[in-house]
Short mmCIF file of C-alpha atoms and ligand atoms in Angstrom, two decimals:
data_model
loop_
_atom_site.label_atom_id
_atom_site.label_comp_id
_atom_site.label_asym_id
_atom_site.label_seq_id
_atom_site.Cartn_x
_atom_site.Cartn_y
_atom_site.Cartn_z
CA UNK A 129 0.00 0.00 0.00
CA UNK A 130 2.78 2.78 0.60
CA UNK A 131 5.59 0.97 -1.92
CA UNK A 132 4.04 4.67 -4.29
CA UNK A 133 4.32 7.22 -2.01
CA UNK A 134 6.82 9.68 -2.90
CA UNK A 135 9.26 12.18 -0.29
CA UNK A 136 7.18 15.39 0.37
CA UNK A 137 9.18 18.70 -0.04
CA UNK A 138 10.62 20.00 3.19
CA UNK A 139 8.16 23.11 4.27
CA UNK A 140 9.26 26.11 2.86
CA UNK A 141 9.63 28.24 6.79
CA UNK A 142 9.48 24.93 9.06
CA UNK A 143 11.83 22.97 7.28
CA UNK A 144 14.39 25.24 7.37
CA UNK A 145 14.82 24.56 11.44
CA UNK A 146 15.43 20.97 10.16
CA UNK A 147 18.09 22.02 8.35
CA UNK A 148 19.56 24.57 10.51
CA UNK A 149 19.66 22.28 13.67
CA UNK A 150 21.94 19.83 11.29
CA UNK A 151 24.22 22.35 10.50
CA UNK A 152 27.06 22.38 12.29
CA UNK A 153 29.07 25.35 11.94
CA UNK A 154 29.33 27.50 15.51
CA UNK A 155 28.62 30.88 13.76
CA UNK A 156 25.07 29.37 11.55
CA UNK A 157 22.04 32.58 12.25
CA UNK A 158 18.57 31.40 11.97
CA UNK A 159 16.77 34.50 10.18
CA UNK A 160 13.78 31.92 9.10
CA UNK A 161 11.08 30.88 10.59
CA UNK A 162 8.96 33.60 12.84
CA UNK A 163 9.49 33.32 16.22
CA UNK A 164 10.99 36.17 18.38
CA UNK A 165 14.55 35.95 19.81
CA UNK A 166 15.67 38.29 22.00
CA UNK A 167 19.39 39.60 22.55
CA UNK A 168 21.04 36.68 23.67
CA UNK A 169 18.84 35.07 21.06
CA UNK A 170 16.70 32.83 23.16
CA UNK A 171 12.61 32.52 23.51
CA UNK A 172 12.51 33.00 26.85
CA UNK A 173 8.56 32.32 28.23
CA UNK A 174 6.87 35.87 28.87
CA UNK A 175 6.57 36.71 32.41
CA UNK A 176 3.25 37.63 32.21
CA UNK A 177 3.09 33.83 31.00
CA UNK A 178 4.99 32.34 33.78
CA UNK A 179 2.66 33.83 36.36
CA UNK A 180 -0.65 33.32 34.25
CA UNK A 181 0.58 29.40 34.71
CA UNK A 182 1.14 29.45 38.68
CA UNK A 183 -2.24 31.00 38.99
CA UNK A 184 -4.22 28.83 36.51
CA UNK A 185 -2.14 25.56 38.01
CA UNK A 186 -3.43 26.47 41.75
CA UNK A 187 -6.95 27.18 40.59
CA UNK A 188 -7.63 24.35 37.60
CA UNK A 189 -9.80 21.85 39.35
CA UNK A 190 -10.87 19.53 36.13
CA UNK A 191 -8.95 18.20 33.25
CA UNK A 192 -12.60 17.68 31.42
CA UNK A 193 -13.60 18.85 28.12
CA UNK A 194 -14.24 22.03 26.69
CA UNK A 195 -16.85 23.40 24.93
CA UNK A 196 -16.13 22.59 21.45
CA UNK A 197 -15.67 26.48 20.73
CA UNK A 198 -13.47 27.19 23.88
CA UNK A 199 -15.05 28.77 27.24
CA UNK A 200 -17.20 32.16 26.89
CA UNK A 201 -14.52 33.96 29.02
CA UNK A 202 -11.72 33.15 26.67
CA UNK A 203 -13.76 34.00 23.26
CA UNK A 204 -14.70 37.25 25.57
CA UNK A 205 -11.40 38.09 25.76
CA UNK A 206 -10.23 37.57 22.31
CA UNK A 207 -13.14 39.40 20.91
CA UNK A 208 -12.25 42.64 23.04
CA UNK A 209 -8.47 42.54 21.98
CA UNK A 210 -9.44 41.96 18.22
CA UNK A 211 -12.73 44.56 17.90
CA UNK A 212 -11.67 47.45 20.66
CA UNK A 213 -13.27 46.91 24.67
CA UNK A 214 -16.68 48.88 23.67
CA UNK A 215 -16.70 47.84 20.51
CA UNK A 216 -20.98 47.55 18.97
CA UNK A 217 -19.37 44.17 17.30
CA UNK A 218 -18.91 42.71 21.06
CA UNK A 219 -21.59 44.07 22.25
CA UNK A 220 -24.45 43.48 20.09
CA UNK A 221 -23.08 39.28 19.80
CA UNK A 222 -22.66 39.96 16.35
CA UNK A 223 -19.40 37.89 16.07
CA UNK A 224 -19.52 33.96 16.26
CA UNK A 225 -15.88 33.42 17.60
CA UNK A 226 -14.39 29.91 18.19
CA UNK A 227 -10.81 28.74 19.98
CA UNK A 228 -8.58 27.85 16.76
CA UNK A 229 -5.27 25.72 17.31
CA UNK A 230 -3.30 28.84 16.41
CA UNK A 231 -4.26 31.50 13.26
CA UNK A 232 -3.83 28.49 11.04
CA UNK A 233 -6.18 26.68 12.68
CA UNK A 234 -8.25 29.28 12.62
CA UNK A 235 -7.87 29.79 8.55
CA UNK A 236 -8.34 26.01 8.52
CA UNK A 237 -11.92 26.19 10.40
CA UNK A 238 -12.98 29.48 8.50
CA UNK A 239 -11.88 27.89 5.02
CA UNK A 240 -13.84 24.65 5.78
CA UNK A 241 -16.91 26.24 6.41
CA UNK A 242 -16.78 28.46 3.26
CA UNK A 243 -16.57 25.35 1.56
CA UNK A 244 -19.46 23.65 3.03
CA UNK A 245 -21.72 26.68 2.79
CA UNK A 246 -20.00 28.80 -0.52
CA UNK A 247 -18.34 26.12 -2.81
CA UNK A 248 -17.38 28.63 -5.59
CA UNK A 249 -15.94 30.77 -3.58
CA UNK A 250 -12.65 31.74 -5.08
CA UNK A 251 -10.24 33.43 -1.71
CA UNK A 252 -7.86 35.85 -3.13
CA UNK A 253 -4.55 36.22 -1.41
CA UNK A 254 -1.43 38.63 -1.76
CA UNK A 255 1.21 38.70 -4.14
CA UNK A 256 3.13 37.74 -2.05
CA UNK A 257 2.10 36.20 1.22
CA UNK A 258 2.73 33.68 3.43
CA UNK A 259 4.22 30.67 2.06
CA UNK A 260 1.33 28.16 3.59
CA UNK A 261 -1.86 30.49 2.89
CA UNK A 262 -2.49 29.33 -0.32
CA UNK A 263 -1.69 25.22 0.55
CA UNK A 264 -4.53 25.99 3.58
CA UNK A 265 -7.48 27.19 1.19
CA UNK A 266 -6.53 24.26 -1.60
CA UNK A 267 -6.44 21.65 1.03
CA UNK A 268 -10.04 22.75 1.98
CA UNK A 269 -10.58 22.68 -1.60
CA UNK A 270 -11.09 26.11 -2.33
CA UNK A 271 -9.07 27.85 -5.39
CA UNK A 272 -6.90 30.88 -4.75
CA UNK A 273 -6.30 34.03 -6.64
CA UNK A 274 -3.74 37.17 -5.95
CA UNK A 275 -4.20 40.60 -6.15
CA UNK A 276 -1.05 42.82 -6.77
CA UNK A 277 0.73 43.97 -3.35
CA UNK A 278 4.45 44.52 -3.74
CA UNK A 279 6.16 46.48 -5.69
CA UNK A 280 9.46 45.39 -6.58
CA UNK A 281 11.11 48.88 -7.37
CA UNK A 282 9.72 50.86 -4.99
CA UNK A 283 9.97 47.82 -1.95
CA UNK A 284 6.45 49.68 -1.13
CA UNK A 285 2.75 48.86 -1.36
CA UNK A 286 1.56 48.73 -5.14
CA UNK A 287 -1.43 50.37 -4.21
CA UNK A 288 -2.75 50.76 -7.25
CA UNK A 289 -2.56 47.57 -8.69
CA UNK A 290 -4.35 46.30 -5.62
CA UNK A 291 -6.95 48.41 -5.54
CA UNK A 292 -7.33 47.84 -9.27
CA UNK A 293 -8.02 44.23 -8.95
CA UNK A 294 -9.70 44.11 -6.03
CA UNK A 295 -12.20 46.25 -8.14
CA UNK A 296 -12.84 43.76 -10.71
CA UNK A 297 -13.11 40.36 -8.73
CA UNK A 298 -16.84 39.10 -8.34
CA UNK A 299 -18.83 39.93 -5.14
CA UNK A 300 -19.07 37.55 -2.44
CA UNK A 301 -15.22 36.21 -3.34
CA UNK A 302 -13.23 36.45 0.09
CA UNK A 303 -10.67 38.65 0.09
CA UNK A 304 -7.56 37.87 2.69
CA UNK A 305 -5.52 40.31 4.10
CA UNK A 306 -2.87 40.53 6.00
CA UNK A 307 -4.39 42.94 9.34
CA UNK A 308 -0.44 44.39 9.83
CA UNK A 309 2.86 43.11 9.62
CA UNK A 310 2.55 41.98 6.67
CA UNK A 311 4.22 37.98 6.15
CA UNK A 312 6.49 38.43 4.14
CA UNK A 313 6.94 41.99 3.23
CA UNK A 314 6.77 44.09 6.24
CA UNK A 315 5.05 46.65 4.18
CA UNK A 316 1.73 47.31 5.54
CA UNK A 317 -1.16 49.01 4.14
CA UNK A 318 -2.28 52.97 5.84
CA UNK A 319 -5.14 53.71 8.08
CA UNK A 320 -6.10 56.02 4.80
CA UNK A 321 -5.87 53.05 2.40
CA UNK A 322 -7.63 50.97 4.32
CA UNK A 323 -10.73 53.55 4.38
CA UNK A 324 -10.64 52.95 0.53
CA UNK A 325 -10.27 49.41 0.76
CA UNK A 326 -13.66 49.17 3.21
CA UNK A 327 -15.72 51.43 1.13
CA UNK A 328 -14.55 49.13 -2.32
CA UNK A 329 -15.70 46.06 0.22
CA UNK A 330 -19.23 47.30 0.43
CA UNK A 331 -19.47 48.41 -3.27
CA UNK A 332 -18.46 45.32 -4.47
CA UNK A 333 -19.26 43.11 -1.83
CA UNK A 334 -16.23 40.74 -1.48
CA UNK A 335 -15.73 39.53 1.84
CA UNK A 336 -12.96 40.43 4.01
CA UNK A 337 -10.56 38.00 5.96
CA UNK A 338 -8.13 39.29 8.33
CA UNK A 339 -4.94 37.12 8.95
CA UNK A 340 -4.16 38.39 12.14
CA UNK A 341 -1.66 37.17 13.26
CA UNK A 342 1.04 39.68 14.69
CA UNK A 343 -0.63 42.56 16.35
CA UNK A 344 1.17 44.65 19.07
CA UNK A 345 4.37 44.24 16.96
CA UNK A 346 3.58 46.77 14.46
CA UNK A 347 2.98 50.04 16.12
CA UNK A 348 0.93 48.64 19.07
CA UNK A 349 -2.00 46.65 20.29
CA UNK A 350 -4.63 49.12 19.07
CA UNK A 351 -3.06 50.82 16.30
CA UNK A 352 -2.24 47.28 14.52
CA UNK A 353 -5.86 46.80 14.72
CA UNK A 354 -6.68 49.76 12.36
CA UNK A 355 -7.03 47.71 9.35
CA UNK A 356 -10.02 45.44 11.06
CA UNK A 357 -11.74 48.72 13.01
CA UNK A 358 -11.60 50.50 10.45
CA UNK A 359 -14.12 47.77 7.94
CA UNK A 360 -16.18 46.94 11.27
CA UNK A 361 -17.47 50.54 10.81
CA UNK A 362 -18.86 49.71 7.43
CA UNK A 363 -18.38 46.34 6.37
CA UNK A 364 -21.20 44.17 8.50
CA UNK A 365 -19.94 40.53 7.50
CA UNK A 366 -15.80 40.11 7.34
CA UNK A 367 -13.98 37.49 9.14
CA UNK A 368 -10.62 37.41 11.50
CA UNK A 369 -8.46 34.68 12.52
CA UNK A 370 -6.28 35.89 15.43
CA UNK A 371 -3.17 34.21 16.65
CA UNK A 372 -1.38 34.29 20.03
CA UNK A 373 1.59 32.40 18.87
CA UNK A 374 3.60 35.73 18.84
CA UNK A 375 2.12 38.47 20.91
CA UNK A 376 2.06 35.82 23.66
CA UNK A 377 5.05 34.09 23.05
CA UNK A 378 2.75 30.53 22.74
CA UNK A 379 4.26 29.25 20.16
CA UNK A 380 3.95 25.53 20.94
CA UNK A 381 0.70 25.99 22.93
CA UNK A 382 -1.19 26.23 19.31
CA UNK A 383 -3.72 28.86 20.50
CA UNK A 384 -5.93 31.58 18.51
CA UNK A 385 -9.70 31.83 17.46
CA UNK A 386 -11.92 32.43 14.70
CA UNK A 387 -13.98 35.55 14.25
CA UNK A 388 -17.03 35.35 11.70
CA UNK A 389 -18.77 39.04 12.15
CA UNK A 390 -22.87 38.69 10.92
CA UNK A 391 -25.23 41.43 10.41
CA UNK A 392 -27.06 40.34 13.06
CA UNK A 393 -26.56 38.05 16.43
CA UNK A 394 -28.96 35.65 15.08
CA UNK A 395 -26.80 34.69 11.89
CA UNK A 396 -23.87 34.93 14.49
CA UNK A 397 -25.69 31.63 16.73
CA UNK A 398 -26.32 29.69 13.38
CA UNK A 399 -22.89 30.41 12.24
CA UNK A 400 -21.58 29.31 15.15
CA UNK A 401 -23.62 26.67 15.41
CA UNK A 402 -21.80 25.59 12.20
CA UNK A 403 -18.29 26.29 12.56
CA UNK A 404 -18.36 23.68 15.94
CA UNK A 405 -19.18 21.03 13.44
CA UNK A 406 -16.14 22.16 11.29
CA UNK A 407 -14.27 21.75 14.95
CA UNK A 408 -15.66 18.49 15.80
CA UNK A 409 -15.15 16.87 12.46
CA UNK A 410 -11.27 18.08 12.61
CA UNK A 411 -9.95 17.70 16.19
CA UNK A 412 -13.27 17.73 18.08
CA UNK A 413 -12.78 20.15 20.76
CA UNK A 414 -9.71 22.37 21.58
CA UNK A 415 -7.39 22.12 24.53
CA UNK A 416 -7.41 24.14 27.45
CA UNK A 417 -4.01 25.57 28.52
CA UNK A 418 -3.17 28.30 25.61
CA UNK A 419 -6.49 29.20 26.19
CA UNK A 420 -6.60 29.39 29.70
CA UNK A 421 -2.83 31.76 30.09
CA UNK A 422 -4.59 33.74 27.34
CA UNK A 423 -7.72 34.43 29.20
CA UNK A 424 -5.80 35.34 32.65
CA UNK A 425 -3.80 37.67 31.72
CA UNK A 426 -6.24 39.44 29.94
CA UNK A 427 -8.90 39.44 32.45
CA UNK A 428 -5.91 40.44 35.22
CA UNK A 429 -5.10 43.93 35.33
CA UNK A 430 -1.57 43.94 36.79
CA UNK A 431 -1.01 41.29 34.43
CA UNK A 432 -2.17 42.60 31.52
CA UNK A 433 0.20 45.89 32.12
CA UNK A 434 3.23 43.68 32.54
CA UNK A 435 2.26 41.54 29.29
CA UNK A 436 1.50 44.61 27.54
CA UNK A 437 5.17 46.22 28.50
CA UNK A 438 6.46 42.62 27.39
CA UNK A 439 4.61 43.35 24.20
CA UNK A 440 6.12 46.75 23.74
CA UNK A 441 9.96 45.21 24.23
CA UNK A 442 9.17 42.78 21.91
CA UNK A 443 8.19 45.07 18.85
CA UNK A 444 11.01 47.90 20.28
CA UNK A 445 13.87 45.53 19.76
CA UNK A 446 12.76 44.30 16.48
CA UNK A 447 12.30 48.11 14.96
CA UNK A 448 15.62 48.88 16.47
CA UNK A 449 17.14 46.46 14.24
CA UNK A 450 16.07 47.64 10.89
CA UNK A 451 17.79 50.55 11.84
CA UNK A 452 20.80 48.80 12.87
CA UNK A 453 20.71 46.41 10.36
CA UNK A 454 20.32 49.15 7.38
CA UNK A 455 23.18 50.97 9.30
CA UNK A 456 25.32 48.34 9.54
CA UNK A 457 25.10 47.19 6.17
CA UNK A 458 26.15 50.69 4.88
CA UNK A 459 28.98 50.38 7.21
CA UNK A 460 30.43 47.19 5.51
CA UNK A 461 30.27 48.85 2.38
CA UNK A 462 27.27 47.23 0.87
CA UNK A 463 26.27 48.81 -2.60
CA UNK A 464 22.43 48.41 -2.69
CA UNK A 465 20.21 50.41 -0.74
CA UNK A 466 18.20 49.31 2.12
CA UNK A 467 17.07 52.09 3.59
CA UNK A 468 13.06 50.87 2.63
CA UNK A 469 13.60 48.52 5.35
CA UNK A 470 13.16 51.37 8.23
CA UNK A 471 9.87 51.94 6.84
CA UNK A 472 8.74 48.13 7.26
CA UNK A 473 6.72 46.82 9.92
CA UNK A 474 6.59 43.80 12.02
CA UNK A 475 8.86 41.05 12.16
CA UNK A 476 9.67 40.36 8.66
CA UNK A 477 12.07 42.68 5.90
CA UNK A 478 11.64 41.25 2.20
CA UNK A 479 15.20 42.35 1.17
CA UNK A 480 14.53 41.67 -2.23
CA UNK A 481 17.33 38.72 -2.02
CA UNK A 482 16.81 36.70 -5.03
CA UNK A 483 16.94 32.95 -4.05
CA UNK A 484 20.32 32.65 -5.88
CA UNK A 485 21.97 35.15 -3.46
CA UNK A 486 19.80 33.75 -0.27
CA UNK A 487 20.63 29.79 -1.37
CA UNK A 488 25.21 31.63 -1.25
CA UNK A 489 24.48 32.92 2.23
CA UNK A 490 23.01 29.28 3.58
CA UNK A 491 25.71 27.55 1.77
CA UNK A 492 28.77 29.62 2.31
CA UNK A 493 28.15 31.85 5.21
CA UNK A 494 25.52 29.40 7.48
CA UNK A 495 22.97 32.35 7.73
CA UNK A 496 19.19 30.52 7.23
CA UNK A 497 16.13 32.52 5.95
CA UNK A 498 13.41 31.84 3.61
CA UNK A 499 14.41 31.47 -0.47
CA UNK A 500 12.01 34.55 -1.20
CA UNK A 501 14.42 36.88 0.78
CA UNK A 502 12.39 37.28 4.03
CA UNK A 503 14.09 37.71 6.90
CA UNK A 504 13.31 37.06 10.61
CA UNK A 505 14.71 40.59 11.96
CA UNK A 506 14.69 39.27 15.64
CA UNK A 507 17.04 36.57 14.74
CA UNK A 508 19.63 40.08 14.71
CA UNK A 509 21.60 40.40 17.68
CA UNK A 510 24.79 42.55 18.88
CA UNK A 511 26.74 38.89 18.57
CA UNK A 512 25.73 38.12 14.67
CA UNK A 513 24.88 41.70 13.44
CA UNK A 514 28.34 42.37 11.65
CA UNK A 515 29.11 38.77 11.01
CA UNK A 516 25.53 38.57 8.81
CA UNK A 517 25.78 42.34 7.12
CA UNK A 518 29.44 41.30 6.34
CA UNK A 519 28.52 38.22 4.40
CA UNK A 520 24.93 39.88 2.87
CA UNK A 521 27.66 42.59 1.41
CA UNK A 522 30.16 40.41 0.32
CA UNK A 523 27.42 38.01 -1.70
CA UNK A 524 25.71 41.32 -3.17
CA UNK A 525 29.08 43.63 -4.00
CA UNK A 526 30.07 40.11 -5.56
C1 LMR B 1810 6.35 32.23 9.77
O1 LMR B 1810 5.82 32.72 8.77
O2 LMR B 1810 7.56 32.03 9.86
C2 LMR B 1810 5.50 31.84 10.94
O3 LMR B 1810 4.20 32.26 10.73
C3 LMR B 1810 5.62 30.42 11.28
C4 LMR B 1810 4.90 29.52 10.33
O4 LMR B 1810 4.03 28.79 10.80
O5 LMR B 1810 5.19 29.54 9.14
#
C-alpha cells in the first residue's frame, strides 16, 4: 500500500529549522522561521506567562472537556483585543468566535466552512504572502487568486494595482488580508488606504478575511488593529483569525480563534452553530491551557500591564534592528540600498534577495532565511549583526 508514495518537499519556513539544527558550523544565524529571539537570542517564556501558569495551576480543578468552541470567558477576551473593549461588534453578539489551534487553525476552520456553505468561492490572497496560505485554502478545496501587493522597485505597497483588482473580482469572493505586519513583506497598508479598501468592500461586496496574526508588533496593540476597526465601521460581515503564537510568546501551545462578524446576532448563533461542526469533524474540541494563560492575563489587570510592557519590548527591539541592520550594512560597504527597510513593519524585511543570493548565504556563510528573501529581523543580535551584514555585502558587492 505505501511501496508509491513519494518524499514530500521539506516546508518552505518549518523545514528550514530541520536544516539549521543539522548544521554544524558554531557561527550558523537562523533568520527563518517567525518566532521572536531576544538579545542573547533565546525565547525566553513571557513573564506575564509564567505567572498566568502558577495561577491557573493552583486554581484548575478539572482536566474535562471544553466546549467545542473554547469557554465564553476566553472568546470574551479575544473578541475585546481583536474589535476594541466597547466595541458595537462585542456588544451586540454579532461575532460567532471559536478557539482555533493557532491563526492556522483558525484559517483552517474558516476555510472549511466556506466550503461547506460557498463552494465557488474563489479566496484571493497577496502577491506575495505567506508561504502556507495558499496550501490551507486548496487543502479545503477552495481555489486561490492574488491581487497585486508589492512592488518590486519601490519595496512599497503597489497600491494601485491592488486596488485595481480588487475592483474587478466578483462579489461575495473572500478577500484575505494581511491585518499588519505583513508575512512576508513588512510593508503594511495605511489607516487612509484601508478607508478605501472598506468602502470598495461594500461596493463590491467581497468579503474580508483578516490574517491576524502579529498585532502589538507593528505600532501597538490598538493601532495594529486599524485595518479590522476601520471595515467593522462599514463592512457588516468580514472574518478574522487571530493568533497568540507571537504576541504571547505561545508558540507551541497552538492557540488563537476564529472571528465570523454577521449582520445580526442571530446569523452569528447559526454560524456558530456551524463552525463547531467544522471543529468536531477536525480535532473535536480544543485544549485548554493556551487558552486558559490567554484568558488570565487578559482578564488580570496587573497582568495585563506587565504583558502589555512585554509586548512593547518585543516590537522595540525588532524596529531597532532595521535601523541597525540598514546601518550596519552601509557600514560594511554594501552597494544596494536598504534604507526601505526602516519603513517596514513587524517582524519580517523582504530584502529583495533573489533565491540565488539567499541559497550563497546558507551555503557559504551558514545564515538561514526563507528562499524569497524574508528575513526574521529578531534573529539580529549585537553577537551576529556584523558577522551577517558582512557576508549579505560580500554576496551582493560580488
Ligand atoms: C512564519 O511565517 O515564519 C510563521 O508564521 C511560522 C509559520 O508557521 O510559518
Amino acid at each position: 500500500m505505501f511501496e508509491t508514495i513519494e518524499m514530500a518537499p521539506a516546508d518552505p519556513i518549518l523545514g528550514l529549522n530541520e536544516a539549521f539544527n543539522l548544521d554544524k558550523k558554531a557561527n550558523k544565524v537562523n533568520l527563518g522561521v517567525g518566532v521572536y529571539k531576544n538579545e542573547e537570542g533565546k525565547t525566553p517564556i513571557l513573564n506575564s506567562v509564567k505567572a498566568a501558569e502558577r495561577i491557573n495551576l493552583e486554581e484548575e480543578k478539572t482536566k474535562s472537556y471544553l466546549p467545542i468552541d473554547g469557554k465564553p470567558s476566553y472568546k470574551k477576551v479575544v473578541q475585546k483585543l481583536v474589535f476594541g473593549a466597547n466595541s458595537e461588534i462585542v456588544n451586540s453578539g454579532r461575532a460567532a468566535t471559536i478557539q482555533a489551534p493557532g491563526g492556522t487553525g483558525g484559517i483552517k476552520l474558516a476555510a472549511d466552512f466556506i466550503k461547506k456553505f460557498y463552494p465557488g468561492t474563489k479566496v484571493w490572497i497577496s502577491d506575495p504572502t505567506w508561504a502556507n496560505h495558499k496550501k490551507v485554502f486548496n487543502s479545503a478545496g477552495l481555489e486561490t487568486r492574488t491581487y497585486p501587493y508589492y512592488n518590486p522597485k519601490t519595496n512599497g505597497l503597489d497600491f494601485d494595482g491592488m486596488y485595481k483588482t480588487l475592483s474587478e473580482i466578483p462579489g461575495n469572493d473572500l478577500v484575505l488580508f494581511h491585518a499588519c505586519c505583513h508575512n512576508p513583506t513588512g510593508v503594511d497598508i495605511s489607516p487612509e488606504q484601508w478607508k478605501k479598501l472598506a468602502s470598495l468592500s461594500l461596493k463590491k461586496s467581497f468579503i474580508p478575511f483578516f490574517d491576524f496574526a502579529y498585532q502589538g508588533f507593528g505600532n501597538g496593540l490598538k493601532e495594529d488593529a486599524v485595518g479590522i476597526r476601520t471595515f467593522a465601521e462599514k463592512v457588516k460581515s468580514f472574518l478574522v483569525s487571530n493568533s497568540f503564537s507571537k504576541n504571547f510568546g505561545l508558540y507551541n501551545e497552538r492557540i488563537g480563534a476564529l472571528s465570523i462578524v454577521t449582520p445580526k446576532q442571530k446569523e452569528a448563533a447559526k454560524v456558530l452553530s456551524q463552525l463547531k461542526i467544522c471543529a468536531r469533524t477536525n480535532y473535536s474540541n480544543p485544549p485548554s491551557h493556551g487558552s486558559s494563560i490567554v484568558t488570565t492575563i487578559l482578564s488580570t489587570p496587573d497582568l495585563r500591564t506587565v504583558w502589555e510592557d512585554e509586548v512593547k519590548e518585543m516590537r522595540d527591539r525588532i524596529n531597532s534592528y532595521r535601523n541597525i541592520f540598514v546601518e550596519n550594512l552601509k557600514v560594511q560597504g554594501c552597494k544596494k540600498n536598504f534604507d526601505f527597510i526602516k519603513k517596514q513593519h513587524g517582524m519580517f524585511s523582504y530584502t529583495g534577495l533573489t533565491k540565488d543570493k539567499v541559497i550563497e548565504l546558507r551555503e557559504k556563510y551558514s545564515i538561514y532565511f526563507v528562499n524569497s528573501g524574508r528575513i526574521n529581523l529578531a534573529g539580529l543580535n549585537g553577537n551576529n549583526i556584523d558577522y551577517v551584514c558582512k557576508a549579505f555585502t560580500e554576496v551582493l558587492n560580488d
